[in-house]
Amino acid sequence: MNPTLFDLIGPLPQGTTVLEASAGTGKTYAIAALAARFIAEGACAVEDLLLITFSRAATAELRSRVRERLRDTSRALEAAARGVRPMEEVAAHLADAPAEVVAERAARLAAAFARFDRAAIMTTHEFCHGMLAGLGILAPQTPQSTLIEDLRPLADEAAEDVYIRLFAGEPHGAPFPFEGDWDAEPGARDVARKAAGEVADLVGAGSPGAAGARVAFAESVRHEVDRRKQARRLFSFDDQLTRLDEALADPVTGAQARERLASRFPVVLVDEFQDTDPTQWSVLRQAFAGASTLVLIGDPKQAIYGFRGGDVHTYGMAVERAGAVTTLGVNHRSDPEVVAGVATLFTGVRLGSDIGVPPVATARTSRLVGDAGTPWARGVQVRAVEAEKAVHPATARNAITRDLVGVVGDLLGPTPPLRPVGGELRPSDIAVLVRSNERGQELATALAGSGVPATFNGSNSVLATGAADDWVALLRALDKPRRPYLRRAFLTDFIGATVTDLAQMGEDQLAELTQRIHLWARVLDRHGVPALFAAFDADTNFRARLLARPDGERLVTDHRHLAELLHHQASRGRSARA
């Protein structure tokens, strides 16, 4: 089914509608606008509208955006009643009606804004949890069971036992390591966590070598995790999803359960639908398709990545079921060259029998200019490691690292091939996206080693940073001011000495630094971590020194965060002793 352009001010969707939204085409804007229109035009009240997303962060953002839209549109319609024509497209459409109709719409939106805490904007798992509780005896329940949000500890526990059981007797050892690198050689722990935490089908069973062994290991881990959950009366979010699906499909009570959900939510908007797995789609289809207005919003191009178990086939099934397939056709985020480059990559590509890649226009003008005749004249490049034979993953990683460092160096060099219109490229203008924290830190180190200031922003804990190592070294010296500990403390950011400095220092300078450590120990003991942190600035110009470095802002932030954690922990300790 070929998609048609979606019109935000056209007739409201009815039945099941697929709304394809490529990156930058205003998906969240469209969802919030649709929610406002459904409420303003009387299709549902705010508590009867269900918005489903696939992460808590996305839920928080969507809740904020919908709330703002209800408030702003309500105010715009109130102003329209006084003769002030709204500038925003959707508000102008809602104001284009007889005065009494506009007043009713404004009142509905104002009431929705006042009752917004009743809005059902939730993740898929929150939806399943709430619906299972609401269905009562119509859904299977396990008495005295406990919900666990994180399956990783259970997966790790099962992985160790399964790994030993499967491979302890192998004469040549295990076909893959227990600890590994997902990008290069996945280890058993990584495989176990992925197998336990995702519902996607496992493929490759029976394959020769380590690949087939990993699949067999993953299947065994899944069975073992399920066995331990049952034995311990534990259930996960995915278990809730399966229970709800079974309740809706039950031949005896399923019809009543489906009717209860459909009557509860006459309008349902599902965000990031491309990440929907088969079980999630089964729940949505059974509960709402054909009974409620169901709008499925997503980017089919992203379905190929299989995030959270989503797949192209599930998206295709939804397209087949839909009464209408529409698309947002204008990119409001990217430069024309980027939009054109992505379109070139996907020209003629089909992601399934019913999933194509519709063209997207752009609303922006070029912000960057690339030298003519070079790859930088285009918005997208594909760079590959060329080799006559198979390349080891580590070799490829090293080659990619060298290429990346070279590319960034060229962009920041004296004659850069790519420049902002009317300006110059800065290090902070360049972002490098990576797959793992380890790889991100590796590239940041390589860039810094080439003289390019680079900061890695990953999901690693601040306790795993160099700043944390400095705090450990300093606290050890404050507690035990012995020569080895003191010299390590002198090398931290707090003192700022180098190995060369230490080698050239005289006894008087060393004594002065040692005295400073003793003074800081007394400050910490008498006045706590905040006073110690202030002493760094007073004694060594701490923050000014760090901010002068290329990665200074990140360092200061990490040190401040660690100081707050230490102060919080010290405060808790004093409270417990009291």
PDB file of C-alpha atoms in Angstrom, residues 200-207 210-216 218-219 222 313:
ATOM      1  CA  ALA A 200      13.171 -11.770  19.301  1.00  0.00           C
ATOM      2  CA  ASP A 201      13.406 -15.268  17.825  1.00  0.00           C
ATOM      3  CA  LEU A 202      16.846 -16.837  17.828  1.00  0.00           C
ATOM      4  CA  VAL A 203      18.230 -17.672  14.391  1.00  0.00           C
ATOM      5  CA  GLY A 204      21.243 -19.677  13.319  1.00  0.00           C
ATOM      6  CA  ALA A 205      20.599 -22.899  15.245  1.00  0.00           C
ATOM      7  CA  GLY A 206      22.761 -25.698  13.917  1.00  0.00           C
ATOM      8  CA  SER A 207      25.314 -23.361  12.342  1.00  0.00           C
ATOM      9  CA  ALA A 210      31.052 -20.618  17.554  1.00  0.00           C
ATOM     10  CA  ALA A 211      27.967 -19.042  15.908  1.00  0.00           C
ATOM     11  CA  GLY A 212      25.848 -22.163  16.329  1.00  0.00           C
ATOM     12  CA  ALA A 213      27.228 -22.727  19.822  1.00  0.00           C
ATOM     13  CA  ARG A 214      26.153 -19.215  20.849  1.00  0.00           C
ATOM     14  CA  VAL A 215      22.598 -19.856  19.621  1.00  0.00           C
ATOM     15  CA  ALA A 216      22.412 -23.160  21.519  1.00  0.00           C
ATOM     16  CA  ALA A 218      21.243 -18.582  24.265  1.00  0.00           C
ATOM     17  CA  GLU A 219      18.353 -21.071  24.002  1.00  0.00           C
ATOM     18  CA  ARG A 222      16.333 -18.644  28.105  1.00  0.00           C
ATOM     19  CA  HIS A 313       7.458  -8.421   9.414  1.00  0.00           C
TER      20      HIS A 313
END
